Short mmCIF file of C-alpha atoms and ligand atoms in Angstrom, two decimals:
data_model
loop_
_atom_site.label_atom_id
_atom_site.label_comp_id
_atom_site.label_asym_id
_atom_site.label_seq_id
_atom_site.Cartn_x
_atom_site.Cartn_y
_atom_site.Cartn_z
CA MET N 42 0.00 0.00 0.00
CA PRO N 43 1.23 3.54 -0.59
CA ASP N 44 2.29 5.19 2.71
CA LYS N 45 0.95 8.38 1.20
CA LYS N 46 -2.18 8.59 -0.95
CA TYR N 47 -1.65 8.98 -4.68
CA GLN N 48 -2.11 12.65 -5.66
CA THR N 49 -4.67 12.26 -8.40
CA ILE N 50 -6.50 13.97 -11.24
CA LEU N 51 -9.56 12.18 -12.63
CA LEU N 52 -10.42 12.34 -16.32
CA PHE N 53 -14.15 11.94 -16.38
CA GLY N 54 -16.67 11.73 -19.22
CA ALA N 55 -19.00 9.59 -21.30
CA PRO N 56 -17.67 6.83 -23.59
CA GLY N 57 -16.16 8.50 -26.63
CA ALA N 58 -15.59 11.88 -24.93
CA GLY N 59 -11.84 11.52 -25.52
CA LYS N 60 -10.51 10.57 -22.07
CA GLY N 61 -8.10 7.98 -23.42
CA THR N 62 -6.69 10.22 -26.16
CA GLN N 63 -6.18 13.11 -23.79
CA GLY N 64 -4.84 10.90 -21.00
CA SER N 65 -2.19 9.48 -23.32
CA ILE N 66 -1.17 12.96 -24.43
CA LEU N 67 -0.93 14.18 -20.82
CA ALA N 68 1.19 11.14 -20.00
CA THR N 69 3.91 12.48 -22.31
CA VAL N 70 4.34 15.50 -20.02
CA PRO N 71 6.86 14.81 -17.23
CA GLY N 72 5.15 14.62 -13.84
CA PHE N 73 1.93 13.03 -15.07
CA HIS N 74 1.35 9.29 -14.93
CA HIS N 75 -1.68 8.01 -16.82
CA ILE N 76 -3.60 4.87 -15.91
CA SER N 77 -6.63 3.79 -17.93
CA THR N 78 -8.58 0.91 -16.43
CA GLY N 79 -9.96 0.06 -19.88
CA ASP N 80 -6.36 -0.38 -21.15
CA MET N 81 -5.48 -2.30 -17.99
CA PHE N 82 -8.32 -4.75 -18.58
CA ARG N 83 -7.45 -5.13 -22.27
CA THR N 84 -3.94 -6.33 -21.37
CA LEU N 85 -5.42 -9.34 -19.54
CA ASP N 86 -5.12 -12.76 -21.10
CA LEU N 87 -8.71 -13.55 -22.12
CA HIS N 88 -8.15 -17.17 -21.11
CA SER N 89 -7.29 -16.23 -17.52
CA ASP N 90 -10.02 -16.12 -14.86
CA LEU N 91 -9.88 -12.32 -14.65
CA GLY N 92 -9.73 -12.02 -18.44
CA LYS N 93 -12.90 -14.10 -18.71
CA VAL N 94 -14.69 -11.91 -16.14
CA PHE N 95 -13.64 -8.82 -18.11
CA TYR N 96 -14.81 -10.20 -21.45
CA GLU N 97 -18.10 -11.41 -20.03
CA HIS N 98 -18.99 -7.86 -18.92
CA SER N 99 -17.27 -5.62 -21.45
CA SER N 100 -18.62 -7.48 -24.49
CA LYS N 101 -22.12 -6.48 -23.34
CA GLY N 102 -21.11 -2.93 -22.49
CA ASP N 103 -21.44 -3.62 -18.76
CA LEU N 104 -19.04 -2.74 -15.98
CA VAL N 105 -16.74 -5.26 -14.35
CA PRO N 106 -17.77 -5.71 -10.68
CA ASP N 107 -16.46 -3.01 -8.35
CA GLU N 108 -14.34 -5.09 -5.95
CA VAL N 109 -12.53 -6.95 -8.76
CA THR N 110 -11.87 -3.69 -10.60
CA ILE N 111 -10.47 -1.78 -7.65
CA GLU N 112 -8.36 -4.70 -6.44
CA LEU N 113 -6.80 -5.09 -9.89
CA TRP N 114 -6.32 -1.32 -10.28
CA LYS N 115 -4.58 -1.18 -6.89
CA GLN N 116 -2.18 -3.97 -7.82
CA TYR N 117 -1.58 -2.47 -11.27
CA ALA N 118 -0.65 0.95 -9.81
CA LYS N 119 1.54 -0.71 -7.18
CA ALA N 120 3.33 -2.82 -9.81
CA GLN N 121 4.05 0.28 -11.88
CA SER N 122 5.46 2.04 -8.85
CA ILE N 123 7.71 -0.95 -8.06
CA LEU N 124 8.94 -0.93 -11.67
CA GLY N 125 9.64 2.78 -11.34
CA VAL N 126 7.47 3.88 -14.28
CA PHE N 127 5.11 5.54 -11.80
CA LYS N 128 6.74 7.64 -9.07
CA PRO N 129 3.96 8.27 -6.53
CA TYR N 130 6.03 10.83 -4.61
CA GLU N 131 6.70 12.94 -7.70
CA ASP N 132 4.02 12.20 -10.26
CA LEU N 133 0.42 13.26 -10.40
CA LEU N 134 -1.66 10.22 -11.21
CA VAL N 135 -4.09 10.82 -14.08
CA LEU N 136 -6.87 8.25 -13.84
CA ASP N 137 -9.06 7.58 -16.83
CA GLY N 138 -12.10 5.33 -16.61
CA VAL N 139 -12.07 4.90 -12.83
CA PRO N 140 -13.95 5.35 -10.55
CA ARG N 141 -16.99 4.42 -12.63
CA THR N 142 -19.42 3.93 -9.75
CA THR N 143 -19.89 5.64 -6.42
CA LYS N 144 -18.91 2.37 -4.74
CA GLN N 145 -15.58 2.42 -6.62
CA ALA N 146 -15.02 6.02 -5.49
CA GLU N 147 -15.53 4.87 -1.89
CA LEU N 148 -13.23 1.86 -2.28
CA MET N 149 -10.49 4.09 -3.72
CA GLU N 150 -10.76 6.71 -1.00
CA GLU N 151 -8.06 4.95 1.04
CA TYR N 152 -5.51 5.18 -1.78
CA VAL N 153 -6.11 8.44 -3.65
CA ASP N 154 -6.32 12.12 -2.89
CA VAL N 155 -8.46 13.50 -5.70
CA LEU N 156 -7.19 17.02 -6.38
CA GLU N 157 -9.32 17.71 -9.44
CA VAL N 158 -11.97 16.06 -11.59
CA VAL N 159 -11.74 17.06 -15.25
CA HIS N 160 -15.17 16.49 -16.70
CA LEU N 161 -14.97 16.24 -20.50
CA VAL N 162 -18.35 17.47 -21.66
CA CYS N 163 -19.81 16.59 -25.02
CA HIS N 164 -23.54 16.90 -25.64
CA ASP N 165 -23.28 15.63 -29.19
CA MET N 166 -24.12 11.95 -28.75
CA ASP N 167 -23.74 11.27 -32.49
CA ALA N 168 -20.18 12.64 -32.45
CA MET N 169 -19.29 10.33 -29.56
CA ILE N 170 -20.86 7.29 -31.24
CA LYS N 171 -18.89 8.10 -34.40
CA ARG N 172 -15.67 8.26 -32.35
CA LEU N 173 -16.45 4.90 -30.75
CA ARG N 174 -17.13 3.26 -34.09
CA ARG N 175 -13.91 4.62 -35.61
CA ARG N 176 -11.98 3.34 -32.61
CA ALA N 177 -13.68 -0.06 -32.76
CA LEU N 178 -12.42 -0.47 -36.31
CA ARG N 179 -8.91 0.71 -35.48
CA GLN N 180 -8.50 -1.24 -32.25
CA ASN N 181 -10.65 -4.25 -33.01
CA ARG N 182 -12.78 -3.64 -29.89
CA ALA N 183 -15.74 -5.94 -29.37
CA ASP N 184 -17.52 -3.47 -27.07
CA ASP N 185 -17.74 -0.59 -29.54
CA ALA N 186 -18.45 -2.52 -32.71
CA ARG N 187 -22.15 -3.11 -32.07
CA GLU N 188 -24.81 -0.44 -31.85
CA ASP N 189 -26.73 -2.17 -28.99
CA VAL N 190 -23.54 -2.52 -26.94
CA ILE N 191 -22.67 1.15 -27.49
CA ARG N 192 -26.20 2.16 -26.41
CA ASN N 193 -25.82 0.07 -23.27
CA ARG N 194 -22.47 1.70 -22.52
CA PHE N 195 -24.17 5.12 -22.56
CA GLN N 196 -27.01 3.86 -20.40
CA VAL N 197 -24.55 2.45 -17.86
CA TYR N 198 -22.69 5.77 -17.94
CA LEU N 199 -25.86 7.74 -17.19
CA GLU N 200 -27.11 5.42 -14.47
CA GLU N 201 -23.92 4.36 -12.70
CA THR N 202 -21.03 6.62 -13.62
CA ARG N 203 -22.47 10.13 -13.96
CA PRO N 204 -23.57 10.15 -10.26
CA VAL N 205 -19.87 9.83 -9.32
CA LEU N 206 -19.56 13.56 -10.13
CA GLU N 207 -21.73 14.32 -7.11
CA TYR N 208 -19.44 12.26 -4.88
CA TYR N 209 -16.69 14.90 -5.13
CA PRO N 210 -16.86 18.47 -3.81
CA ALA N 211 -18.21 20.79 -6.54
CA ASP N 212 -15.20 23.10 -6.28
CA ILE N 213 -12.79 20.43 -7.58
CA VAL N 214 -14.98 19.43 -10.54
CA ARG N 215 -13.98 21.36 -13.68
CA GLU N 216 -15.98 21.15 -16.88
CA VAL N 217 -13.99 21.10 -20.09
CA ASP N 218 -15.43 21.31 -23.57
CA ALA N 219 -14.61 17.99 -25.24
CA VAL N 220 -15.70 19.09 -28.71
CA GLY N 221 -13.00 20.10 -31.16
CA SER N 222 -9.62 18.98 -32.38
CA PRO N 223 -7.40 17.01 -29.97
CA GLY N 224 -5.12 20.08 -29.75
CA ALA N 225 -7.98 22.40 -28.80
CA VAL N 226 -9.34 19.99 -26.18
CA LEU N 227 -5.82 19.52 -24.81
CA GLN N 228 -5.49 23.29 -24.48
CA HIS N 229 -8.68 23.42 -22.39
CA ILE N 230 -7.49 20.55 -20.21
CA LEU N 231 -4.08 22.13 -19.66
CA GLU N 232 -5.76 25.34 -18.49
CA VAL N 233 -7.26 23.42 -15.58
CA VAL N 234 -4.55 20.86 -14.78
CA VAL N 235 -1.41 22.99 -15.07
CA PRO N 236 -2.27 25.02 -11.91
CA VAL N 237 -2.69 21.70 -10.05
CA GLN N 238 0.71 20.54 -11.27
CA GLU N 239 2.27 23.87 -10.33
CA ALA N 240 0.91 23.60 -6.78
CA HIS N 241 2.04 19.95 -6.53
CA PHE N 242 5.52 20.88 -7.78
CA LYS N 243 5.79 23.70 -5.27
CA ASN N 244 4.65 21.46 -2.40
CA GLN N 245 7.39 18.98 -3.27
CA LEU N 246 10.05 21.71 -3.13
CA ASP N 247 8.71 22.80 0.26
CA ASP N 248 8.64 19.24 1.69
P1 AMP D 340 -13.07 1.85 -21.48
O1 AMP D 340 -11.94 1.59 -22.42
O2 AMP D 340 -12.67 2.79 -20.35
O3 AMP D 340 -14.31 2.30 -22.15
O4 AMP D 340 -13.40 0.45 -20.77
C1 AMP D 340 -13.78 -0.68 -21.52
C2 AMP D 340 -14.54 -1.65 -20.64
O5 AMP D 340 -13.69 -2.06 -19.55
C3 AMP D 340 -15.78 -1.08 -19.96
O6 AMP D 340 -16.92 -1.11 -20.77
C4 AMP D 340 -15.90 -2.01 -18.76
O7 AMP D 340 -16.44 -3.26 -19.12
C5 AMP D 340 -14.45 -2.22 -18.37
N1 AMP D 340 -14.02 -1.18 -17.40
C6 AMP D 340 -13.08 -0.22 -17.58
N2 AMP D 340 -12.94 0.53 -16.47
C7 AMP D 340 -13.82 0.02 -15.57
C8 AMP D 340 -14.17 0.38 -14.24
N3 AMP D 340 -13.59 1.39 -13.59
N4 AMP D 340 -15.14 -0.37 -13.65
C9 AMP D 340 -15.73 -1.41 -14.25
N5 AMP D 340 -15.47 -1.77 -15.50
C10 AMP D 340 -14.51 -1.07 -16.17
#
């Protein structure tokens, strides 16, 4: 377990809002470490017990059960810190795709200090569906290839994930316009996360 909680920024938004794209770009900036639970799950061997659990849920557009998800996430973050690719004392952790339920937010409370929630807002459902379909083709993803599965993913988002926004204090939730080119969206995200990084950087110098 970390002796200190991970200092964390959450990338939040509906499927197709661009969390993964933006998270990977942020990860190229020193001092940010990006973890996507979707990517974490996709690295599992589909023949393993956990891989089978993942496939069973994700192929229908459903969420993997909370306890399994948070346990795996915890071990994944820990493994990365042991390998030295994630430096919890220096890096800000950028989480994408987790927590996805209020229960997950509660289970993670022990391990993360959420400094800011970046809510990528896109009201254009068609644009998001188009993004998902393009990605399904590129990445060969079973969950985004079928219209009914995509619809279920949005339903699950509205019912289970969106309420997570209310779990955090309103003053740390920042809305960012997710419509536009990746560069424009990145610019909006940087406007809200750079001050957090500045403060984190300064705290480290003072420690
Ligand atoms: P994503 O790439 O973030 O859209 O995730 C793909 C799939 O992985 C989701 O539809 C879920 O089945 C599963 N998944 C990813 N993150 C979580 C999470 N935090 N909780 C439960 N299931 C998740």
